[in-house]
Amino acid sequence: MHPILRNILAIIAGIVFGSLVNGAIIMVSGNIIAPPAGVDLTTEEGLNAGMYLMEPKHFILPFLAHAIGTFVGAYIAARIATKKIAFAMVIGSVFLTGGIWMVMIVPSPIWFTIVDLAGAYLPVAYFAGRIAK
């Protein structure tokens, strides 16, 4: 396969599969760690209204969803692409952009924002690229 096509496929596959994993973990997170009573996690308004009721335990699975989704996407992209770590970091950057966007539309505690943005995307993508190499 031509290297350019291979790299384009790597980016598409990384974003699609990473997003699927991220979304799947987010979807089941409310069944694993129950949200505070009366908080609707399915809407932006519900999240904003109930954020002050959230405890640190409620942020574990969102962090894991971001980190595992990024890892899967970056790993798949790195396995397919010609330049492993570079394309893993591209996927990490795409997911980091999504994380920044989410912080802007759904405010979270500052400690979670820092931990999530600093730890769940680029370091995990780099690690996935190194493993795929």
PDB file of C-alpha atoms in Angstrom:
ATOM      1  CA  MET A   1       0.000   0.000   0.000  1.00  0.00           C
ATOM      2  CA  HIS A   2       1.215   3.494  -0.789  1.00  0.00           C
ATOM      3  CA  PRO A   3       2.663   5.176   2.343  1.00  0.00           C
ATOM      4  CA  ILE A   4       0.376   8.223   2.093  1.00  0.00           C
ATOM      5  CA  LEU A   5      -2.735   6.048   1.916  1.00  0.00           C
ATOM      6  CA  ARG A   6      -1.411   3.940   4.736  1.00  0.00           C
ATOM      7  CA  ASN A   7      -0.893   7.023   6.917  1.00  0.00           C
ATOM      8  CA  ILE A   8      -4.344   8.415   6.113  1.00  0.00           C
ATOM      9  CA  LEU A   9      -5.863   5.041   7.000  1.00  0.00           C
ATOM     10  CA  ALA A  10      -3.860   5.062  10.236  1.00  0.00           C
ATOM     11  CA  ILE A  11      -5.291   8.424  11.291  1.00  0.00           C
ATOM     12  CA  ILE A  12      -8.862   7.480  10.399  1.00  0.00           C
ATOM     13  CA  ALA A  13      -8.636   4.090  12.132  1.00  0.00           C
ATOM     14  CA  GLY A  14      -7.006   5.612  15.203  1.00  0.00           C
ATOM     15  CA  ILE A  15      -9.672   8.271  15.598  1.00  0.00           C
ATOM     16  CA  VAL A  16     -12.572   5.877  14.952  1.00  0.00           C
ATOM     17  CA  PHE A  17     -11.446   3.046  17.222  1.00  0.00           C
ATOM     18  CA  GLY A  18     -10.162   5.343  19.952  1.00  0.00           C
ATOM     19  CA  SER A  19     -13.460   7.235  19.943  1.00  0.00           C
ATOM     20  CA  LEU A  20     -15.443   4.004  20.100  1.00  0.00           C
ATOM     21  CA  VAL A  21     -13.482   2.817  23.127  1.00  0.00           C
ATOM     22  CA  ASN A  22     -13.759   6.211  24.826  1.00  0.00           C
ATOM     23  CA  GLY A  23     -17.510   6.364  24.192  1.00  0.00           C
ATOM     24  CA  ALA A  24     -18.094   2.796  25.344  1.00  0.00           C
ATOM     25  CA  ILE A  25     -16.346   3.397  28.660  1.00  0.00           C
ATOM     26  CA  ILE A  26     -18.255   6.653  29.195  1.00  0.00           C
ATOM     27  CA  MET A  27     -21.550   4.878  28.412  1.00  0.00           C
ATOM     28  CA  VAL A  28     -21.016   2.186  31.044  1.00  0.00           C
ATOM     29  CA  SER A  29     -19.382   4.435  33.645  1.00  0.00           C
ATOM     30  CA  GLY A  30     -22.704   5.362  35.266  1.00  0.00           C
ATOM     31  CA  ASN A  31     -23.404   1.648  35.805  1.00  0.00           C
ATOM     32  CA  ILE A  32     -20.037   1.053  37.459  1.00  0.00           C
ATOM     33  CA  ILE A  33     -19.897   4.142  39.671  1.00  0.00           C
ATOM     34  CA  ALA A  34     -23.394   5.514  40.205  1.00  0.00           C
ATOM     35  CA  PRO A  35     -23.769   9.256  39.746  1.00  0.00           C
ATOM     36  CA  PRO A  36     -25.019  11.374  42.642  1.00  0.00           C
ATOM     37  CA  ALA A  37     -28.777  11.182  43.154  1.00  0.00           C
ATOM     38  CA  GLY A  38     -30.666  13.337  40.677  1.00  0.00           C
ATOM     39  CA  VAL A  39     -27.715  13.990  38.359  1.00  0.00           C
ATOM     40  CA  ASP A  40     -28.309  13.269  34.678  1.00  0.00           C
ATOM     41  CA  LEU A  41     -25.009  12.328  33.046  1.00  0.00           C
ATOM     42  CA  THR A  42     -26.524  12.004  29.578  1.00  0.00           C
ATOM     43  CA  THR A  43     -26.868  15.719  28.835  1.00  0.00           C
ATOM     44  CA  GLU A  44     -24.561  18.711  28.972  1.00  0.00           C
ATOM     45  CA  GLU A  45     -27.104  20.570  31.115  1.00  0.00           C
ATOM     46  CA  GLY A  46     -27.357  17.661  33.547  1.00  0.00           C
ATOM     47  CA  LEU A  47     -23.586  17.475  33.909  1.00  0.00           C
ATOM     48  CA  ASN A  48     -23.290  21.216  34.457  1.00  0.00           C
ATOM     49  CA  ALA A  49     -26.104  21.232  37.019  1.00  0.00           C
ATOM     50  CA  GLY A  50     -24.726  18.288  38.994  1.00  0.00           C
ATOM     51  CA  MET A  51     -20.979  18.915  38.757  1.00  0.00           C
ATOM     52  CA  TYR A  52     -20.825  20.360  42.273  1.00  0.00           C
ATOM     53  CA  LEU A  53     -22.208  17.048  43.634  1.00  0.00           C
ATOM     54  CA  MET A  54     -19.491  14.952  41.999  1.00  0.00           C
ATOM     55  CA  GLU A  55     -16.873  13.322  44.195  1.00  0.00           C
ATOM     56  CA  PRO A  56     -13.373  12.300  43.062  1.00  0.00           C
ATOM     57  CA  LYS A  57     -14.606   8.736  42.452  1.00  0.00           C
ATOM     58  CA  HIS A  58     -16.926  10.051  39.730  1.00  0.00           C
ATOM     59  CA  PHE A  59     -13.936  11.251  37.712  1.00  0.00           C
ATOM     60  CA  ILE A  60     -12.052   7.930  37.644  1.00  0.00           C
ATOM     61  CA  LEU A  61     -13.887   6.406  34.704  1.00  0.00           C
ATOM     62  CA  PRO A  62     -13.929   9.576  32.583  1.00  0.00           C
ATOM     63  CA  PHE A  63     -10.154   9.794  33.021  1.00  0.00           C
ATOM     64  CA  LEU A  64      -9.766   6.117  32.143  1.00  0.00           C
ATOM     65  CA  ALA A  65     -12.047   6.548  29.123  1.00  0.00           C
ATOM     66  CA  HIS A  66      -9.884   9.389  27.854  1.00  0.00           C
ATOM     67  CA  ALA A  67      -6.613   7.570  28.531  1.00  0.00           C
ATOM     68  CA  ILE A  68      -7.669   4.133  27.242  1.00  0.00           C
ATOM     69  CA  GLY A  69      -9.426   5.600  24.202  1.00  0.00           C
ATOM     70  CA  THR A  70      -6.319   7.613  23.368  1.00  0.00           C
ATOM     71  CA  PHE A  71      -4.098   4.577  23.910  1.00  0.00           C
ATOM     72  CA  VAL A  72      -6.167   2.332  21.641  1.00  0.00           C
ATOM     73  CA  GLY A  73      -6.401   4.966  18.916  1.00  0.00           C
ATOM     74  CA  ALA A  74      -2.721   5.846  19.086  1.00  0.00           C
ATOM     75  CA  TYR A  75      -1.656   2.192  19.172  1.00  0.00           C
ATOM     76  CA  ILE A  76      -3.765   1.300  16.143  1.00  0.00           C
ATOM     77  CA  ALA A  77      -2.510   4.331  14.237  1.00  0.00           C
ATOM     78  CA  ALA A  78       1.087   3.538  15.141  1.00  0.00           C
ATOM     79  CA  ARG A  79       0.735  -0.075  14.035  1.00  0.00           C
ATOM     80  CA  ILE A  80      -0.589   1.005  10.645  1.00  0.00           C
ATOM     81  CA  ALA A  81       1.452   4.168   9.960  1.00  0.00           C
ATOM     82  CA  THR A  82       4.945   4.392   8.543  1.00  0.00           C
ATOM     83  CA  LYS A  83       6.230   6.683  11.317  1.00  0.00           C
ATOM     84  CA  LYS A  84       4.996   5.042  14.484  1.00  0.00           C
ATOM     85  CA  ILE A  85       5.483   7.593  17.255  1.00  0.00           C
ATOM     86  CA  ALA A  86       4.678  10.586  15.057  1.00  0.00           C
ATOM     87  CA  PHE A  87       1.276   9.224  14.103  1.00  0.00           C
ATOM     88  CA  ALA A  88       0.555   8.078  17.642  1.00  0.00           C
ATOM     89  CA  MET A  89       1.192  11.668  18.728  1.00  0.00           C
ATOM     90  CA  VAL A  90      -1.126  12.965  15.998  1.00  0.00           C
ATOM     91  CA  ILE A  91      -3.910  10.834  17.482  1.00  0.00           C
ATOM     92  CA  GLY A  92      -2.964  12.022  20.973  1.00  0.00           C
ATOM     93  CA  SER A  93      -3.202  15.619  19.741  1.00  0.00           C
ATOM     94  CA  VAL A  94      -6.621  15.015  18.190  1.00  0.00           C
ATOM     95  CA  PHE A  95      -7.907  13.526  21.426  1.00  0.00           C
ATOM     96  CA  LEU A  96      -6.279  16.318  23.460  1.00  0.00           C
ATOM     97  CA  THR A  97      -8.146  18.834  21.311  1.00  0.00           C
ATOM     98  CA  GLY A  98     -11.364  16.984  22.111  1.00  0.00           C
ATOM     99  CA  GLY A  99     -10.475  17.035  25.807  1.00  0.00           C
ATOM    100  CA  ILE A 100      -9.872  20.784  25.724  1.00  0.00           C
ATOM    101  CA  TRP A 101     -13.189  21.261  23.961  1.00  0.00           C
ATOM    102  CA  MET A 102     -14.993  19.210  26.629  1.00  0.00           C
ATOM    103  CA  VAL A 103     -13.410  21.268  29.413  1.00  0.00           C
ATOM    104  CA  MET A 104     -14.698  24.387  27.708  1.00  0.00           C
ATOM    105  CA  ILE A 105     -18.300  23.172  27.370  1.00  0.00           C
ATOM    106  CA  VAL A 106     -18.559  21.094  30.570  1.00  0.00           C
ATOM    107  CA  PRO A 107     -16.551  22.758  33.336  1.00  0.00           C
ATOM    108  CA  SER A 108     -14.914  20.346  35.756  1.00  0.00           C
ATOM    109  CA  PRO A 109     -12.893  20.783  38.935  1.00  0.00           C
ATOM    110  CA  ILE A 110      -9.490  22.331  38.220  1.00  0.00           C
ATOM    111  CA  TRP A 111      -7.634  19.321  39.663  1.00  0.00           C
ATOM    112  CA  PHE A 112      -9.395  17.004  37.208  1.00  0.00           C
ATOM    113  CA  THR A 113      -8.845  19.352  34.281  1.00  0.00           C
ATOM    114  CA  ILE A 114      -5.108  19.463  34.985  1.00  0.00           C
ATOM    115  CA  VAL A 115      -4.732  15.719  35.563  1.00  0.00           C
ATOM    116  CA  ASP A 116      -6.854  14.846  32.544  1.00  0.00           C
ATOM    117  CA  LEU A 117      -5.307  17.231  30.030  1.00  0.00           C
ATOM    118  CA  ALA A 118      -1.745  16.627  31.231  1.00  0.00           C
ATOM    119  CA  GLY A 119      -1.941  12.872  31.705  1.00  0.00           C
ATOM    120  CA  ALA A 120      -4.602  11.228  29.567  1.00  0.00           C
ATOM    121  CA  TYR A 121      -3.576  12.251  26.074  1.00  0.00           C
ATOM    122  CA  LEU A 122      -0.025  13.014  24.920  1.00  0.00           C
ATOM    123  CA  PRO A 123       1.877  10.858  27.442  1.00  0.00           C
ATOM    124  CA  VAL A 124      -0.447   7.925  26.766  1.00  0.00           C
ATOM    125  CA  ALA A 125      -0.154   8.398  22.995  1.00  0.00           C
ATOM    126  CA  TYR A 126       3.633   8.458  23.237  1.00  0.00           C
ATOM    127  CA  PHE A 127       3.572   5.279  25.318  1.00  0.00           C
ATOM    128  CA  ALA A 128       1.286   3.590  22.757  1.00  0.00           C
ATOM    129  CA  GLY A 129       3.626   4.622  19.957  1.00  0.00           C
ATOM    130  CA  ARG A 130       6.614   3.204  21.802  1.00  0.00           C
ATOM    131  CA  ILE A 131       4.844  -0.105  22.403  1.00  0.00           C
ATOM    132  CA  ALA A 132       3.731  -0.327  18.757  1.00  0.00           C
ATOM    133  CA  LYS A 133       7.265   0.283  17.504  1.00  0.00           C
TER     134      LYS A 133
END
